[in-house]
Coordinates of N, CA and C in Angstrom, one line a residue:
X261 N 15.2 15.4 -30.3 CA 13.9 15.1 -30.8 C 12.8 16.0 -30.2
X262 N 11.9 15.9 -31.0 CA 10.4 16.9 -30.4 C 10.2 16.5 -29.5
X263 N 9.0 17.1 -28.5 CA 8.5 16.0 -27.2 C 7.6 14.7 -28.3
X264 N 7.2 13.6 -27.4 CA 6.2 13.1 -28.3 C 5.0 13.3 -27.8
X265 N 4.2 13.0 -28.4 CA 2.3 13.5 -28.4 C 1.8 13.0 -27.3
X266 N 1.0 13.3 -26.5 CA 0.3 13.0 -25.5 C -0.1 11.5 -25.6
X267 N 0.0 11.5 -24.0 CA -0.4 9.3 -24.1 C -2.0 9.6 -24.1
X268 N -2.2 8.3 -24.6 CA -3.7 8.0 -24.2 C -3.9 6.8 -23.5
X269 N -4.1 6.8 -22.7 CA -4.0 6.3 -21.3 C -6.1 5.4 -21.2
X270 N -5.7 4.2 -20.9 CA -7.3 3.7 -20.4 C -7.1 4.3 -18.7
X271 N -8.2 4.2 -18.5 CA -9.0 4.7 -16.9 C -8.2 3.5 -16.5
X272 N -7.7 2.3 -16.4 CA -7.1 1.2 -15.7 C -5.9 2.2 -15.5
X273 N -4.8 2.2 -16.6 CA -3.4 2.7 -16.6 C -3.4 4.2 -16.0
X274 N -4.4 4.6 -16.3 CA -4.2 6.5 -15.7 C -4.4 6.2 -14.1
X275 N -5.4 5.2 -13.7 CA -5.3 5.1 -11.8 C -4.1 4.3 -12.1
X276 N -3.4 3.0 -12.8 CA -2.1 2.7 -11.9 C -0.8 4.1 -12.0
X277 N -0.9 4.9 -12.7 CA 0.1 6.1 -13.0 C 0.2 6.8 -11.7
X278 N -1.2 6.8 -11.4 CA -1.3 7.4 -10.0 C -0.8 7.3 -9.4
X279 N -1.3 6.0 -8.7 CA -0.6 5.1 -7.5 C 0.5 5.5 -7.4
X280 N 1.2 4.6 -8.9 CA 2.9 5.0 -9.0 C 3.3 5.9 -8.3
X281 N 2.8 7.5 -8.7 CA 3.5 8.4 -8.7 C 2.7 9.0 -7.1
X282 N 2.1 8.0 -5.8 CA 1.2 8.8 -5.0 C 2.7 9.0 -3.6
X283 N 1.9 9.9 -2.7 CA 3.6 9.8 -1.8 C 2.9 8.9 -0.5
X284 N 1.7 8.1 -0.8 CA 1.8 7.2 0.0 C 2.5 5.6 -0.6
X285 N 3.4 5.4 -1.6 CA 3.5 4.4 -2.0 C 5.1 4.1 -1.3
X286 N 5.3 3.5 -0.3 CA 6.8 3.4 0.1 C 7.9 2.6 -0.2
X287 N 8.5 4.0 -1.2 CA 9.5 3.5 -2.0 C 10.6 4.0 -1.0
X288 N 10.7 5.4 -0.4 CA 11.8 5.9 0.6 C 12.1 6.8 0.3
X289 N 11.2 7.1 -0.9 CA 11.3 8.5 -1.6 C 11.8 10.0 -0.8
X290 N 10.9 10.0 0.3 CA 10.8 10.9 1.4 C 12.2 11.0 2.0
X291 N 12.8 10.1 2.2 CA 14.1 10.3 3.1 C 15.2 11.0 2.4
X292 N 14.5 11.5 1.2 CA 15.8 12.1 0.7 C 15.4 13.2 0.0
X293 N 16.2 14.3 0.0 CA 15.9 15.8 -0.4 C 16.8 16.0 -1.4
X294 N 17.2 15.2 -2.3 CA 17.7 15.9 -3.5 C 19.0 16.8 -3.5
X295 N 20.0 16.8 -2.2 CA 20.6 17.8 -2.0 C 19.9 19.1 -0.9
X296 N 18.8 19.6 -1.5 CA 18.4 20.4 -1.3 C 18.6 20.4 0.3
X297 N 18.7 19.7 1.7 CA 19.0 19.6 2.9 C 20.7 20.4 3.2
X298 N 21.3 19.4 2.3 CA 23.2 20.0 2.3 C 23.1 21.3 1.8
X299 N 22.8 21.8 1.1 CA 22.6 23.0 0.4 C 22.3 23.8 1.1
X300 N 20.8 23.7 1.9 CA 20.6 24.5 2.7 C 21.7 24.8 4.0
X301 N 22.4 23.6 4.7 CA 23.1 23.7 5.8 C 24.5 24.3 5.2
X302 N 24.5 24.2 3.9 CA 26.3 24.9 3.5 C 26.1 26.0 2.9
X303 N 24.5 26.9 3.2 CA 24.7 28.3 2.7 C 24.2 28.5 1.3
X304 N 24.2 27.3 0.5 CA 24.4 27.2 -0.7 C 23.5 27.4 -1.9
X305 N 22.2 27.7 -0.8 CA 20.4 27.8 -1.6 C 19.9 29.0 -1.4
X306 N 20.4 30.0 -1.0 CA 20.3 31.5 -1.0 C 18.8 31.3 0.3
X307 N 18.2 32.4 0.1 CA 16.7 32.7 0.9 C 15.6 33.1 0.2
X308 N 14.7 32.5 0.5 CA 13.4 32.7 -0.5 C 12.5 31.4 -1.0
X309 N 11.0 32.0 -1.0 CA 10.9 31.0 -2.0 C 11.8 30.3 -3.5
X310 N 11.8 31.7 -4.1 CA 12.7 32.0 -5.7 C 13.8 30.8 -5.6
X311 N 14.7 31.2 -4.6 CA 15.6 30.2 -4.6 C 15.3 28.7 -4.4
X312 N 14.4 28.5 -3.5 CA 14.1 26.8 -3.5 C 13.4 26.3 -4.7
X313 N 12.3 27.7 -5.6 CA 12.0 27.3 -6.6 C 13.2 26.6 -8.0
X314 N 14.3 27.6 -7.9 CA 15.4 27.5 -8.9 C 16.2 26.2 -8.5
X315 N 16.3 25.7 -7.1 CA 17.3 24.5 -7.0 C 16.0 23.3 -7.4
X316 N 14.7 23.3 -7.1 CA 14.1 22.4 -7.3 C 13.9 22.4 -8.9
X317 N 14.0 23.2 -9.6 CA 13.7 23.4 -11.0 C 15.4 22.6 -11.7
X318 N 16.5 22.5 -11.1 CA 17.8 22.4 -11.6 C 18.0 21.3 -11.2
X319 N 17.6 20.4 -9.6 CA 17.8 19.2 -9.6 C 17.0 18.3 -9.9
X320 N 15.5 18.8 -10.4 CA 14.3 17.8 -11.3 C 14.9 17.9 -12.3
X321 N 15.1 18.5 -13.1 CA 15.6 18.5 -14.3 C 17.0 17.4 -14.5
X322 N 18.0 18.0 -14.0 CA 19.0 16.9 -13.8 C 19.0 15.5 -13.2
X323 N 18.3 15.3 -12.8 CA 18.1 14.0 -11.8 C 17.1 13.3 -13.4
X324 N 15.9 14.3 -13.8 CA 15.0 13.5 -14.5 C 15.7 13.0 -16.0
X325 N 16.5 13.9 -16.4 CA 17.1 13.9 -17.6 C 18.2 12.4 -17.6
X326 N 18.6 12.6 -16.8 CA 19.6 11.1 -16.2 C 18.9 10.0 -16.0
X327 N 18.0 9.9 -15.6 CA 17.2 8.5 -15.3 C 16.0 8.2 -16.2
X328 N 15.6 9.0 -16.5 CA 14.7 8.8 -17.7 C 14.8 7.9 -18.8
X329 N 16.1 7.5 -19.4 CA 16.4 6.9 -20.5 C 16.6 5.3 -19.8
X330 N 17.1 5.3 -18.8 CA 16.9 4.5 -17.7 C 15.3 3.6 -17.2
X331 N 15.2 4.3 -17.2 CA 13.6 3.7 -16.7 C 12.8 3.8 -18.0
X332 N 12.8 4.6 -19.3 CA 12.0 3.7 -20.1 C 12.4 2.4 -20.7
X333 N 13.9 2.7 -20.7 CA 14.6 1.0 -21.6 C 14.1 0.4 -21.2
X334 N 14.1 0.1 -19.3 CA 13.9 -1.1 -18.7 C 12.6 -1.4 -18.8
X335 N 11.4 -0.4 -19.1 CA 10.4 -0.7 -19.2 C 10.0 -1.4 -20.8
X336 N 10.7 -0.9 -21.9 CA 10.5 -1.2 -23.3 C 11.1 -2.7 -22.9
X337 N 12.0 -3.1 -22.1 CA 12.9 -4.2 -22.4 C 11.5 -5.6 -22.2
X338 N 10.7 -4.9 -20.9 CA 9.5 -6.0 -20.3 C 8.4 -5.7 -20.7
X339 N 8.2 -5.0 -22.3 CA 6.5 -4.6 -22.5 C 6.1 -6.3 -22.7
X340 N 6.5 -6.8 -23.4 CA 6.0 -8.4 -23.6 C 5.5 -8.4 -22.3
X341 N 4.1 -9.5 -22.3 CA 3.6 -10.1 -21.4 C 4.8 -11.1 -20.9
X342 N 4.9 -11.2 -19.2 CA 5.7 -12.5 -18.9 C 4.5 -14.0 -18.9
X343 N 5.7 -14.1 -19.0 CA 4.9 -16.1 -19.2 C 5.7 -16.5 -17.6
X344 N 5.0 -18.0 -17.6 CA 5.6 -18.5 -15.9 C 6.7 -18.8 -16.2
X345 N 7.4 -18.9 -17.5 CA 9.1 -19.4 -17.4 C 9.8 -17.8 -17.3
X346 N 9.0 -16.5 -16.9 CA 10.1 -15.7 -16.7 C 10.4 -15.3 -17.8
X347 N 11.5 -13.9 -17.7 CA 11.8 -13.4 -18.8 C 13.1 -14.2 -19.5
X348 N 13.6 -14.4 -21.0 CA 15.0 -15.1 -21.1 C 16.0 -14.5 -20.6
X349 N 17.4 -15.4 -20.9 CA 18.4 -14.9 -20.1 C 19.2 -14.1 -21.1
X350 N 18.6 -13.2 -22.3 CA 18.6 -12.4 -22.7 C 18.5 -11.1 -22.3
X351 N 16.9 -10.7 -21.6 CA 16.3 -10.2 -21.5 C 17.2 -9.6 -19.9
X352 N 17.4 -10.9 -19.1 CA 18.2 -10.3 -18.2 C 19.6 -9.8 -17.9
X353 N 20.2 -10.3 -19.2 CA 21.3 -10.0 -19.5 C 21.0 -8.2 -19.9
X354 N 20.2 -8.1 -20.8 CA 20.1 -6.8 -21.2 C 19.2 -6.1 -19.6
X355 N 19.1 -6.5 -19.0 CA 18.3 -5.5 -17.7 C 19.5 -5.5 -17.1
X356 N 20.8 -6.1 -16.5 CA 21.8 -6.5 -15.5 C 22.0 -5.2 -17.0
X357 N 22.2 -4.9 -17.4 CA 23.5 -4.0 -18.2 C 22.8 -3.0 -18.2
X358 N 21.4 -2.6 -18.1 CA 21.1 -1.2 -17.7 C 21.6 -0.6 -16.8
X359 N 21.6 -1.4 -15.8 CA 21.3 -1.6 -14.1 C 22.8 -1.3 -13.7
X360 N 23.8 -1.8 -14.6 CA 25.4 -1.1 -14.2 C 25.4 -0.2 -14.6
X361 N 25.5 0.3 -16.1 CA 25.6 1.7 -16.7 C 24.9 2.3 -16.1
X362 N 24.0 2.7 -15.3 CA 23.1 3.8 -14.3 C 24.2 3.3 -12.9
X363 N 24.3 2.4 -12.6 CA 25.7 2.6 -11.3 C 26.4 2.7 -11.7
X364 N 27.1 3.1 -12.8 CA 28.5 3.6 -13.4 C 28.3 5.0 -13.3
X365 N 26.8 5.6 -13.4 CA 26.5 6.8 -13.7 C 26.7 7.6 -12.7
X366 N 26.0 6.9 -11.3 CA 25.5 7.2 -10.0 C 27.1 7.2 -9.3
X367 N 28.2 6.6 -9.7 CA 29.4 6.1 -9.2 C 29.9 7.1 -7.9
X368 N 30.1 8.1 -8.6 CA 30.3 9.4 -8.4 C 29.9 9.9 -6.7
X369 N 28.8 9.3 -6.8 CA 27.6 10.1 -5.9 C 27.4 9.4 -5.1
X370 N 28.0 9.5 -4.0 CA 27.4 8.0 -2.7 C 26.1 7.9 -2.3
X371 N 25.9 9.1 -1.9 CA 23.9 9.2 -1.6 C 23.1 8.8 -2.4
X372 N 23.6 9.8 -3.4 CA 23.0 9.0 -4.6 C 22.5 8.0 -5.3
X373 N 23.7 7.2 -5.7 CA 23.8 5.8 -5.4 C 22.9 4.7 -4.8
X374 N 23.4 5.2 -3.1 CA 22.8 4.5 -2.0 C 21.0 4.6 -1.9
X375 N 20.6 6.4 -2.5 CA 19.6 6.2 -2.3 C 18.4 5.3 -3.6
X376 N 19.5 5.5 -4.7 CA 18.4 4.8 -5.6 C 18.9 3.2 -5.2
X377 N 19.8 2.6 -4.6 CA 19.6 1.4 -4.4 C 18.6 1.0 -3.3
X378 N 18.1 2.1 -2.3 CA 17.4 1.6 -1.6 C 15.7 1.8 -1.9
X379 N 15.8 2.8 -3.1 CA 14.4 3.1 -3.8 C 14.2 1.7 -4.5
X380 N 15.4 1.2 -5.2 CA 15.2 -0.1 -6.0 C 14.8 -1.2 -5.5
X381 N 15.1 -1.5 -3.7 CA 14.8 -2.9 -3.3 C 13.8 -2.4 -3.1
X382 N 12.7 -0.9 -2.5 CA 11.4 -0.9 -2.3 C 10.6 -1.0 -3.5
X383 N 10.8 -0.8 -4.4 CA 9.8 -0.9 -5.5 C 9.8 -2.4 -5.9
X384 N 10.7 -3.4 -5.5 CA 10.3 -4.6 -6.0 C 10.0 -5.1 -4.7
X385 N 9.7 -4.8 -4.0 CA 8.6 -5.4 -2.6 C 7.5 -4.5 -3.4
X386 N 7.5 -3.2 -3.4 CA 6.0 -3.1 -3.7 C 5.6 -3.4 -5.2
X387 N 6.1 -4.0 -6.0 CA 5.8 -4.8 -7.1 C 5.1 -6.0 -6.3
X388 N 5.7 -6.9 -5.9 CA 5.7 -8.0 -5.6 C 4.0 -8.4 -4.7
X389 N 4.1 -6.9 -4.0 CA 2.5 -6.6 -3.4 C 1.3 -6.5 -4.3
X390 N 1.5 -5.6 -4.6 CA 0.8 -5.2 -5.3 C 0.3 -6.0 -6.8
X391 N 1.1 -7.3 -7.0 CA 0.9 -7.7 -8.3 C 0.5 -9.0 -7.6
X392 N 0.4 -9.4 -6.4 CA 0.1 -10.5 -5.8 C -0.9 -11.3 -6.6
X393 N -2.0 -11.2 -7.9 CA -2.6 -11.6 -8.2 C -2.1 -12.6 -9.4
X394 N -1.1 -11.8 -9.6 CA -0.5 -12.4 -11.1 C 0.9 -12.8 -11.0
X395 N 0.4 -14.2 -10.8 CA 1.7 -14.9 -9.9 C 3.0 -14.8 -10.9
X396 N 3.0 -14.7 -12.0 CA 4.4 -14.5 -12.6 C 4.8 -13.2 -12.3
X397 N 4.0 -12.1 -12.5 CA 4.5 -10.8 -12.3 C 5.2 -10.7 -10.5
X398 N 4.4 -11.0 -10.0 CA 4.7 -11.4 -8.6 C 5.8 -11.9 -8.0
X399 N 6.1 -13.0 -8.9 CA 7.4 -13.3 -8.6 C 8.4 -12.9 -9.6
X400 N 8.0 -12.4 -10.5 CA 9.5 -11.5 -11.4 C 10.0 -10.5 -10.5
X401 N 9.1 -9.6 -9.9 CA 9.2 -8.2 -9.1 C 10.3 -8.9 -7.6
X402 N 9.7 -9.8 -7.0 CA 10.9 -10.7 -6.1 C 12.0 -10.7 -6.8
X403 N 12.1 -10.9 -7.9 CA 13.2 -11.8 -8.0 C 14.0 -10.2 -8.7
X404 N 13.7 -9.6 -8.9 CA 14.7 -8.2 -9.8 C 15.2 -7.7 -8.1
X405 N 14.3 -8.1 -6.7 CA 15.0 -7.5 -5.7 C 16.9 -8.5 -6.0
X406 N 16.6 -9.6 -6.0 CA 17.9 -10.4 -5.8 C 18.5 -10.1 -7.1
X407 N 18.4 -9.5 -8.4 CA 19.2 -9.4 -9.2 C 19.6 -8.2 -10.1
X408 N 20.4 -7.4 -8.8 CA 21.2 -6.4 -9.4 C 22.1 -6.7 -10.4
X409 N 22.9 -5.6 -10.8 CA 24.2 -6.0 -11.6 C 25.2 -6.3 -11.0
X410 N 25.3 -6.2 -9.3 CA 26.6 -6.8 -8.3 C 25.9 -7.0 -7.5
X411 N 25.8 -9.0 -7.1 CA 25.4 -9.4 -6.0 C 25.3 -9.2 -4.4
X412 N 25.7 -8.2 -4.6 CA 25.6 -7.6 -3.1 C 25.0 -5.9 -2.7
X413 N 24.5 -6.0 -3.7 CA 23.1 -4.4 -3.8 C 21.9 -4.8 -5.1
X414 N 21.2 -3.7 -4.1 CA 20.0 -4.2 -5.1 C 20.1 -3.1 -6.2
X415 N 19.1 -3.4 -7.0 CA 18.8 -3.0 -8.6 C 19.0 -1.4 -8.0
X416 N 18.9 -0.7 -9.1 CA 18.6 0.6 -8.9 C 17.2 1.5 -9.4
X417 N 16.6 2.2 -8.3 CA 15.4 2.9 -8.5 C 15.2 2.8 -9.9
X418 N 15.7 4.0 -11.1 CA 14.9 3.8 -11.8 C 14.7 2.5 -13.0
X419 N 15.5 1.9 -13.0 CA 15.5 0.5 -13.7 C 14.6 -0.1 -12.8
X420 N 14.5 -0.3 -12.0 CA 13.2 -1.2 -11.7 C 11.7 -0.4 -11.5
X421 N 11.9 0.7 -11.5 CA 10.6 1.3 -12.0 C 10.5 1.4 -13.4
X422 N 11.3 1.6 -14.3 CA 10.8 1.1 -15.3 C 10.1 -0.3 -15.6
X423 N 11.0 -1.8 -14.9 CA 10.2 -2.8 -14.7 C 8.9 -3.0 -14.9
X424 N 8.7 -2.0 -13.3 CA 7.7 -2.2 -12.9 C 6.2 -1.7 -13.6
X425 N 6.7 -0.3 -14.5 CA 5.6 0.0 -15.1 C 5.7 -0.7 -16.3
X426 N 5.9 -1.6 -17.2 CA 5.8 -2.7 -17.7 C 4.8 -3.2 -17.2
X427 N 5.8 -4.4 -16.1 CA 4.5 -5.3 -15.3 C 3.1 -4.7 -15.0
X428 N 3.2 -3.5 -14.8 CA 1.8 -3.2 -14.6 C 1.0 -2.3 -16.0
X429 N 1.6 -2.9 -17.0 CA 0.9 -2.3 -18.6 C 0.7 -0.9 -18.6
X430 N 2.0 -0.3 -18.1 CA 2.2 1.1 -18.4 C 3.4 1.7 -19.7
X431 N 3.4 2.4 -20.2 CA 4.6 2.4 -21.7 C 5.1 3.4 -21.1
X432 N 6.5 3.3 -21.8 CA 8.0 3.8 -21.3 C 8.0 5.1 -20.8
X433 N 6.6 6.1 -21.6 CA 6.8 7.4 -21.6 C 6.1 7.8 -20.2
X434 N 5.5 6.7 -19.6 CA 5.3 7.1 -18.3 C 6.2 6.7 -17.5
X435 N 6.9 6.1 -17.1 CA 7.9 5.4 -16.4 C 8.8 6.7 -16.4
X436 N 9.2 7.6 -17.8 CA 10.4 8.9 -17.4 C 9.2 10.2 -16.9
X437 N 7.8 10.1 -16.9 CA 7.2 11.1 -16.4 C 7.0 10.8 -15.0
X438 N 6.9 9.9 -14.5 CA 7.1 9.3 -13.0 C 8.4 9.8 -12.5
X439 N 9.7 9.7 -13.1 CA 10.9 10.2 -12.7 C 10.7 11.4 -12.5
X440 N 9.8 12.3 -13.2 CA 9.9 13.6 -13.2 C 9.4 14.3 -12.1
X441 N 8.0 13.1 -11.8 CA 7.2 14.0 -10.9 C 7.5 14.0 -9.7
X442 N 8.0 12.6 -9.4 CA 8.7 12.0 -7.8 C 9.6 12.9 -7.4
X443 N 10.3 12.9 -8.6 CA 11.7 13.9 -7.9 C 11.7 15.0 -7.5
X444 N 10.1 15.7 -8.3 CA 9.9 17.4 -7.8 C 9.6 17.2 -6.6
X445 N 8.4 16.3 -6.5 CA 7.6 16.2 -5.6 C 8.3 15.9 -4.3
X446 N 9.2 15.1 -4.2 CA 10.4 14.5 -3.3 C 11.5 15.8 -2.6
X447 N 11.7 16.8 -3.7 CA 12.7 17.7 -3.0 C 11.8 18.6 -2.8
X448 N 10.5 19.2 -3.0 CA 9.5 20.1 -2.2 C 9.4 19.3 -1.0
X449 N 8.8 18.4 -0.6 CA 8.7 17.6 0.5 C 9.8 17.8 1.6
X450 N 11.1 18.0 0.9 CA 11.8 18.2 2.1 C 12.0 19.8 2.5
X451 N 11.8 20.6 1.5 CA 12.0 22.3 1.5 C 10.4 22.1 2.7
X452 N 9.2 21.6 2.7 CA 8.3 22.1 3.2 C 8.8 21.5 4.8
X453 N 9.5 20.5 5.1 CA 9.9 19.7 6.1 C 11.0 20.8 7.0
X454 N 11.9 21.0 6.2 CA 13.3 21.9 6.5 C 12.7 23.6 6.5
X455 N 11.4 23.8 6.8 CA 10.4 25.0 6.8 C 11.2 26.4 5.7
X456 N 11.6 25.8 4.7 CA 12.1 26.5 3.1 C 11.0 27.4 2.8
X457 N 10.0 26.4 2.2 CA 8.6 27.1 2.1 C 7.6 26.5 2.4
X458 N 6.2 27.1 2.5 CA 5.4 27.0 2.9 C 4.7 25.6 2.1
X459 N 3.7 25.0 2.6 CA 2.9 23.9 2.1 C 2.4 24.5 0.8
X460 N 1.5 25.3 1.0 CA 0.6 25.8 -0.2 C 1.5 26.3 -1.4
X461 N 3.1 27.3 -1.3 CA 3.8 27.6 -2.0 C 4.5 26.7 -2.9
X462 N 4.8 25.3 -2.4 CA 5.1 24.6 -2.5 C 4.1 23.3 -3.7
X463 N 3.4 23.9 -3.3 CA 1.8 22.9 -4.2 C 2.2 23.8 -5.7
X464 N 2.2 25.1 -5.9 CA 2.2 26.1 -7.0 C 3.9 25.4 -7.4
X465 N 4.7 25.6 -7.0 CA 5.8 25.3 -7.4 C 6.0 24.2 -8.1
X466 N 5.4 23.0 -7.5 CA 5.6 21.5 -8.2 C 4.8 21.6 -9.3
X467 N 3.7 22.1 -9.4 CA 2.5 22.4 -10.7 C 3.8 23.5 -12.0
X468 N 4.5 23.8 -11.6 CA 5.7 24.6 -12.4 C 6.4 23.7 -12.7
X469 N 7.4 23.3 -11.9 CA 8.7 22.3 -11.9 C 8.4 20.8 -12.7
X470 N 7.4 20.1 -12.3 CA 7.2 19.0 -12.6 C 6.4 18.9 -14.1
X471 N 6.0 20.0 -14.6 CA 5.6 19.6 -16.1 C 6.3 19.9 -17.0
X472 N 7.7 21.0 -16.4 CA 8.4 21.3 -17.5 C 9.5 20.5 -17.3
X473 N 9.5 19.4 -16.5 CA 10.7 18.5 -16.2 C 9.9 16.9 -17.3
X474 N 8.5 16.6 -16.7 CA 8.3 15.8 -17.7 C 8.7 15.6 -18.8
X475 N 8.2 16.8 -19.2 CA 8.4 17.2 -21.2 C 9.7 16.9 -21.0
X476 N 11.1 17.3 -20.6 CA 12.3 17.0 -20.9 C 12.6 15.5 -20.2
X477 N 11.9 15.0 -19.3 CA 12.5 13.6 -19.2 C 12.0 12.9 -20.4
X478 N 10.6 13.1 -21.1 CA 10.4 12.3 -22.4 C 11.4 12.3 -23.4
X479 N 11.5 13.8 -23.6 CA 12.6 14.0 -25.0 C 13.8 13.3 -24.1
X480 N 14.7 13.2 -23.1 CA 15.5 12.4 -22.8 C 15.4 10.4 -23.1
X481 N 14.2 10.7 -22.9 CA 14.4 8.9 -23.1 C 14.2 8.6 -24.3
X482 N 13.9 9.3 -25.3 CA 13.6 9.1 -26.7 C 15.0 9.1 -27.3
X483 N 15.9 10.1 -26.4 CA 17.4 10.1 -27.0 C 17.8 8.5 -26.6
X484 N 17.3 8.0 -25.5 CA 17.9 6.6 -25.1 C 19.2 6.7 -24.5
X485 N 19.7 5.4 -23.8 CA 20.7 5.4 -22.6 C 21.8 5.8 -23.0
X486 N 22.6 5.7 -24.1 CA 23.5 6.1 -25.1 C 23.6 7.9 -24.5
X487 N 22.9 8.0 -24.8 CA 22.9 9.5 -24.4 C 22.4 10.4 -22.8
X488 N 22.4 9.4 -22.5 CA 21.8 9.7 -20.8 C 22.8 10.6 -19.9
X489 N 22.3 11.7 -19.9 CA 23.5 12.6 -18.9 C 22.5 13.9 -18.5
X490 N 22.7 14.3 -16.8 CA 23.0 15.1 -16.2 C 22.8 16.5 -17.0
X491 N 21.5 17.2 -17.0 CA 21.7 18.6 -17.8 C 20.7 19.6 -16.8
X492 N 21.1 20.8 -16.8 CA 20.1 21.6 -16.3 C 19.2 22.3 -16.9
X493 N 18.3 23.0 -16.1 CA 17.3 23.9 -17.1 C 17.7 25.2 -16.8
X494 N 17.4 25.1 -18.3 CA 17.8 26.9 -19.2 C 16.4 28.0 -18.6

């Protein structure tokens, strides 16, 4: 499908988009470099800016294209307003079955995995903060911490960010442009950390990487979870 047309966003939704996507929001985002750390220590990222630009361009894209479809379902699944009885046990049956098929996805990948389960239990603490005023949303965001798809891990990052931008009256197409921008933003962070490149090179790079990753995480989630897979950029 085409990309779709630009959101139009109220001044409320364009500052919570922000927030979402700010790197003071502690999801755990930071502790993880996308590969890009192993890569560097196994040789495998060449030298140069060029090159940290091309791995950051191949694993935003791949990471965004994969979770994208992910994080808008979950968000289409909660556009309804919640009520204090919670969502049905429909609704959670259909969230628990996102939430495996993205660990079915992740299987493969231990870090991976591990790291979107531990992105998942921080975004429903910071749901749970942050919505403190609206005591249903407040305690839905608790309660998605306790209900992964296997009682003994939490949900996964991008299904409960989708959630979450729901709860906070954001639509699906932001929820996969969040995926997009975290994840640039997330493996520069560690290239500027692991002294790859420079701070300021690094600012130019994400302004590259992260809008041509958006545009493909939207057309990804329009394809929907059916189709959710791992692709690079051409």
């Amino acid at each position: 499908p085409p990309p779709p047309p630009p959101l139009a966003l109220s001044p409320r939704q364009r500052a919570r988009m922000a927030h979402l996507s700010d790197a003071t929001l502690p999801t755990g985002g930071f502790a993880h470099s996308g590969g890009l750390e192993a890569a560097s220590q196994l040789g495998l990222l060449g030298g140069g800016d060029e090159a940290v630009r091309r791995f950051t361009r191949a694993a935003t894209h791949s990471t965004a294209t994969l979770l994208a479809p992910f994080a808008a379902g979950a968000c289409s699944l909660f556009s309804s307003p919640v009520g204090k009885e919670g969502p049905s046990p429909a609704q959670w049956r259909e969230w628990e079955a996102l939430d495996t098929a993205l660990h079915a996805q992740l299987s493969a990948n231990g870090p991976a995995r591990r790291a979107s389960a531990e992105q998942g239990r921080a975004l429903s603490r910071v749901g749970a903060v942050w919505l403190r005023q609206e005591a249903a949303a407040r305690d839905l965001c608790a309660a998605f911490g306790d209900r992964g798809a296997n009682p003994n891990r939490a949900p996964h990052g991008a299904t409960m960010l989708g959630a979450l931008c729901a709860l906070l009256g954001l639509p699906p197409q932001v929820a996969a442009e969040v995926i997009a921008y975290t994840t640039a933003r997330d493996v520069l962070s560690a290239a500027v950390r692991l002294n790859l490149v420079g701070p300021l090179a690094a600012v130019e790079m994400q302004a590259d990487v992260a809008e041509e990753a958006a545009a493909a995480a939207a057309v990804a989630a329009q394809r929907g979870v059916a189709n959710a897979a791992s692709s690079v950029a051409k």
